[in-house]
Amino acid sequence: MLFSRIVTLVALGFANLSLAESEGDSELETGSLTTETGSHMHSPPLETPPPETTPAGTPPAGTTPATTPPAESPSATDSETAVQTATRTCGFRQDPCPTDQACKPNFARCWIPSRCTGKCVYRNRYRQCGSSNPRAPRCVRPNYECRTDPRTPSGSSICLPKKLATCGGITGKKCPRGLFCYDDPSDNCNPASGGADCPGVCV
């Protein structure tokens, strides 16, 4: 009897010791978990650097800034000698231009019109005018005015002398050297419509 009680007490002692150890391990695990959780909860948030801002109009890094070409302004010389083109082809295997026109090749490297195609342009060139645009060219030479181009009445107006030399008509008057005779668009007489005695103007 005594021996069985001693065995029972020893067994109970080992059981209590195992229970105590298991409870201690549980407390340690719970404490470590709490510590880790707390450290995560109370750790300061990571700071995110602000995005880099690029000033307006500045190209991205590593790219070449695009250059804006300057606005083109019409040259006074170019305006004065602007080429008035007739609606006629010329050059290689084409009929020659009228006497008041010259053949201008279509290619910059072609200097002989008979070897390449081109367009007939008037030999005498005048400043264009008459546009409603306030910045359009105006007649600046003394005693010049903006008039309908006698060569192309339905086209743009050009700057011509206020008093033009007359030609043709009944007298058959010739124009001064370097000028050509055209019908005067300001009168009601048209030589192409039976008006053989219509005087013309030299342009």
Tab-separated table of C-alpha atoms in Angstrom:
chain	number	residue	atom	x	y	z
A	1	MET	CA	0.000	0.000	0.000
A	2	LEU	CA	2.679	2.425	0.975
A	3	PHE	CA	4.655	1.721	-2.134
A	4	SER	CA	1.649	2.346	-4.418
A	5	ARG	CA	0.963	5.717	-2.735
A	6	ILE	CA	4.567	6.747	-3.230
A	7	VAL	CA	4.350	5.859	-6.913
A	8	THR	CA	1.109	7.833	-7.237
A	9	LEU	CA	2.620	10.917	-5.571
A	10	VAL	CA	5.688	10.765	-7.794
A	11	ALA	CA	3.490	10.495	-10.882
A	12	LEU	CA	1.398	13.466	-9.769
A	13	GLY	CA	4.586	15.468	-9.176
A	14	PHE	CA	5.885	14.770	-12.677
A	15	ALA	CA	2.491	15.695	-14.148
A	16	ASN	CA	2.423	19.031	-12.296
A	17	LEU	CA	5.987	19.766	-13.386
A	18	SER	CA	5.153	19.071	-17.052
A	19	LEU	CA	2.051	21.273	-16.826
A	20	ALA	CA	4.069	24.124	-15.334
A	21	GLU	CA	6.717	23.866	-18.034
A	22	SER	CA	4.092	23.862	-20.790
A	23	GLU	CA	2.407	26.948	-19.309
A	24	GLY	CA	5.761	28.733	-19.120
A	25	ASP	CA	6.525	27.939	-22.738
A	26	SER	CA	3.096	29.224	-23.721
A	27	GLU	CA	3.709	32.469	-21.861
A	28	LEU	CA	7.091	32.877	-23.541
A	29	GLU	CA	5.621	32.284	-26.996
A	30	THR	CA	2.734	34.658	-26.275
A	31	GLY	CA	5.132	37.317	-25.027
A	32	SER	CA	7.382	37.026	-28.054
A	33	LEU	CA	4.362	37.214	-30.350
A	34	THR	CA	3.104	40.275	-28.515
A	35	THR	CA	6.514	41.880	-28.705
A	36	GLU	CA	6.810	41.235	-32.428
A	37	THR	CA	3.281	42.437	-33.083
A	38	GLY	CA	3.844	45.513	-30.992
A	39	SER	CA	7.090	46.257	-32.740
A	40	HIS	CA	5.307	46.072	-36.083
A	41	MET	CA	2.446	48.193	-34.888
A	42	HIS	CA	4.620	50.888	-33.395
A	43	SER	CA	7.363	50.954	-36.036
A	44	PRO	CA	7.472	54.339	-37.798
A	45	PRO	CA	6.099	54.382	-41.374
A	46	LEU	CA	8.599	54.399	-44.197
A	47	GLU	CA	9.062	57.823	-45.701
A	48	THR	CA	8.474	57.971	-49.450
A	49	PRO	CA	10.608	60.570	-51.226
A	50	PRO	CA	8.525	63.168	-53.098
A	51	PRO	CA	8.391	62.728	-56.880
A	52	GLU	CA	10.787	64.833	-58.885
A	53	THR	CA	9.068	67.715	-60.577
A	54	THR	CA	10.158	69.080	-63.918
A	55	PRO	CA	9.578	72.768	-64.653
A	56	ALA	CA	7.110	73.472	-67.411
A	57	GLY	CA	8.706	73.606	-70.823
A	58	THR	CA	11.779	71.571	-69.742
A	59	PRO	CA	12.345	68.357	-71.755
A	60	PRO	CA	12.921	65.063	-69.877
A	61	ALA	CA	16.477	64.160	-68.936
A	62	GLY	CA	18.453	62.505	-71.706
A	63	THR	CA	16.464	64.109	-74.521
A	64	THR	CA	17.475	66.880	-76.866
A	65	PRO	CA	15.233	69.943	-76.591
A	66	ALA	CA	13.329	70.674	-79.751
A	67	THR	CA	14.049	74.036	-81.250
A	68	THR	CA	11.208	76.038	-82.707
A	69	PRO	CA	12.149	77.591	-86.010
A	70	PRO	CA	11.737	81.348	-86.133
A	71	ALA	CA	8.681	82.660	-87.866
A	72	GLU	CA	9.373	83.451	-91.481
A	73	SER	CA	8.747	87.001	-92.548
A	74	PRO	CA	8.429	87.898	-96.209
A	75	SER	CA	11.494	89.631	-97.520
A	76	ALA	CA	10.929	92.966	-99.187
A	77	THR	CA	13.225	91.937	-102.015
A	78	ASP	CA	11.394	88.654	-102.521
A	79	SER	CA	8.063	90.460	-102.467
A	80	GLU	CA	9.236	93.007	-105.006
A	81	THR	CA	10.498	90.339	-107.402
A	82	ALA	CA	7.969	87.600	-106.651
A	83	VAL	CA	7.694	85.212	-109.574
A	84	GLN	CA	4.318	85.334	-111.280
A	85	THR	CA	3.846	81.869	-112.779
A	86	ALA	CA	1.765	81.239	-115.873
A	87	THR	CA	-0.283	78.056	-116.150
A	88	ARG	CA	1.877	76.503	-118.833
A	89	THR	CA	4.595	73.857	-118.870
A	90	CYS	CA	7.779	74.151	-120.868
A	91	GLY	CA	11.207	72.624	-121.260
A	92	PHE	CA	11.947	69.064	-122.352
A	93	ARG	CA	9.826	68.195	-125.412
A	94	GLN	CA	7.404	71.014	-124.650
A	95	ASP	CA	6.441	74.047	-126.704
A	96	PRO	CA	8.446	77.210	-125.991
A	97	CYS	CA	7.020	79.915	-123.769
A	98	PRO	CA	5.482	83.106	-125.199
A	99	THR	CA	7.816	86.047	-125.739
A	100	ASP	CA	6.780	87.736	-122.482
A	101	GLN	CA	7.614	84.608	-120.481
A	102	ALA	CA	10.689	82.516	-119.713
A	103	CYS	CA	10.997	78.829	-118.871
A	104	LYS	CA	11.965	78.184	-115.253
A	105	PRO	CA	13.173	74.576	-114.672
A	106	ASN	CA	11.438	72.535	-111.987
A	107	PHE	CA	14.768	71.228	-110.698
A	108	ALA	CA	17.377	73.391	-109.020
A	109	ARG	CA	20.300	71.559	-110.669
A	110	CYS	CA	18.944	71.901	-114.182
A	111	TRP	CA	20.331	74.985	-115.892
A	112	ILE	CA	19.316	74.124	-119.461
A	113	PRO	CA	15.495	74.267	-119.806
A	114	SER	CA	15.546	72.172	-122.969
A	115	ARG	CA	16.855	69.192	-120.949
A	116	CYS	CA	14.235	69.224	-118.188
A	117	THR	CA	10.645	70.266	-117.659
A	118	GLY	CA	9.678	73.595	-116.172
A	119	LYS	CA	7.011	76.267	-115.937
A	120	CYS	CA	6.597	79.478	-117.850
A	121	VAL	CA	7.027	82.562	-115.688
A	122	TYR	CA	6.586	86.177	-116.668
A	123	ARG	CA	9.825	87.960	-117.403
A	124	ASN	CA	8.728	91.095	-115.588
A	125	ARG	CA	7.912	90.600	-111.939
A	126	TYR	CA	5.997	92.932	-109.651
A	127	ARG	CA	5.115	93.183	-105.995
A	128	GLN	CA	1.813	91.536	-105.102
A	129	CYS	CA	-0.752	93.558	-103.138
A	130	GLY	CA	-4.453	93.982	-102.510
A	131	SER	CA	-4.879	91.421	-99.737
A	132	SER	CA	-7.290	92.045	-96.856
A	133	ASN	CA	-4.531	90.994	-94.469
A	134	PRO	CA	-3.102	94.157	-92.839
A	135	ARG	CA	0.349	92.538	-92.827
A	136	ALA	CA	0.295	91.840	-96.553
A	137	PRO	CA	2.770	93.705	-98.787
A	138	ARG	CA	1.805	97.195	-99.825
A	139	CYS	CA	2.970	99.366	-102.688
A	140	VAL	CA	5.878	101.400	-101.330
A	141	ARG	CA	7.399	102.912	-104.475
A	142	PRO	CA	6.426	106.494	-105.306
A	143	ASN	CA	3.753	106.888	-107.992
A	144	TYR	CA	2.821	103.191	-107.770
A	145	GLU	CA	-0.610	101.830	-106.935
A	146	CYS	CA	-2.282	98.467	-106.487
A	147	ARG	CA	-3.969	97.440	-109.729
A	148	THR	CA	-5.381	94.350	-111.399
A	149	ASP	CA	-2.656	92.402	-113.150
A	150	PRO	CA	-3.381	92.832	-116.894
A	151	ARG	CA	-1.644	89.519	-117.573
A	152	THR	CA	-3.930	87.540	-115.236
A	153	PRO	CA	-7.018	89.682	-114.483
A	154	SER	CA	-8.572	86.942	-112.349
A	155	GLY	CA	-5.421	86.567	-110.227
A	156	SER	CA	-3.735	88.675	-107.568
A	157	SER	CA	-3.284	92.409	-107.925
A	158	ILE	CA	0.181	93.881	-108.371
A	159	CYS	CA	1.880	97.224	-107.814
A	160	LEU	CA	2.054	99.126	-111.106
A	161	PRO	CA	2.845	102.731	-112.056
A	162	LYS	CA	-0.157	105.004	-111.763
A	163	LYS	CA	0.330	106.015	-115.392
A	164	LEU	CA	1.043	103.116	-117.741
A	165	ALA	CA	2.265	103.487	-121.303
A	166	THR	CA	-0.354	102.569	-123.884
A	167	CYS	CA	0.125	100.278	-126.839
A	168	GLY	CA	-1.701	98.514	-129.665
A	169	GLY	CA	-5.095	99.747	-130.758
A	170	ILE	CA	-5.566	101.589	-134.058
A	171	THR	CA	-2.133	103.163	-133.977
A	172	GLY	CA	-0.340	99.877	-133.223
A	173	LYS	CA	1.971	101.632	-130.807
A	174	LYS	CA	4.835	99.520	-129.480
A	175	CYS	CA	5.847	99.238	-125.842
A	176	PRO	CA	9.184	100.497	-124.573
A	177	ARG	CA	12.029	98.000	-124.572
A	178	GLY	CA	11.570	95.317	-121.914
A	179	LEU	CA	7.789	95.804	-121.575
A	180	PHE	CA	4.982	93.866	-123.227
A	181	CYS	CA	1.529	94.881	-124.432
A	182	TYR	CA	-1.556	93.510	-122.645
A	183	ASP	CA	-5.236	94.319	-122.808
A	184	ASP	CA	-6.297	96.939	-120.299
A	185	PRO	CA	-8.677	95.178	-117.853
A	186	SER	CA	-10.047	98.518	-116.643
A	187	ASP	CA	-11.908	99.271	-119.915
A	188	ASN	CA	-14.820	97.489	-121.561
A	189	CYS	CA	-12.940	96.789	-124.772
A	190	ASN	CA	-11.583	93.292	-125.315
A	191	PRO	CA	-9.492	92.522	-128.414
A	192	ALA	CA	-10.279	88.825	-127.967
A	193	SER	CA	-13.981	89.623	-128.488
A	194	GLY	CA	-13.765	91.582	-131.729
A	195	GLY	CA	-12.364	94.798	-130.315
A	196	ALA	CA	-9.464	95.147	-132.732
A	197	ASP	CA	-9.026	98.842	-131.974
A	198	CYS	CA	-8.742	98.320	-128.199
A	199	PRO	CA	-5.677	100.025	-126.768
A	200	GLY	CA	-3.542	98.076	-124.339
A	201	VAL	CA	-1.103	98.862	-121.540
A	202	CYS	CA	2.612	98.123	-121.294
A	203	VAL	CA	3.601	95.957	-118.326
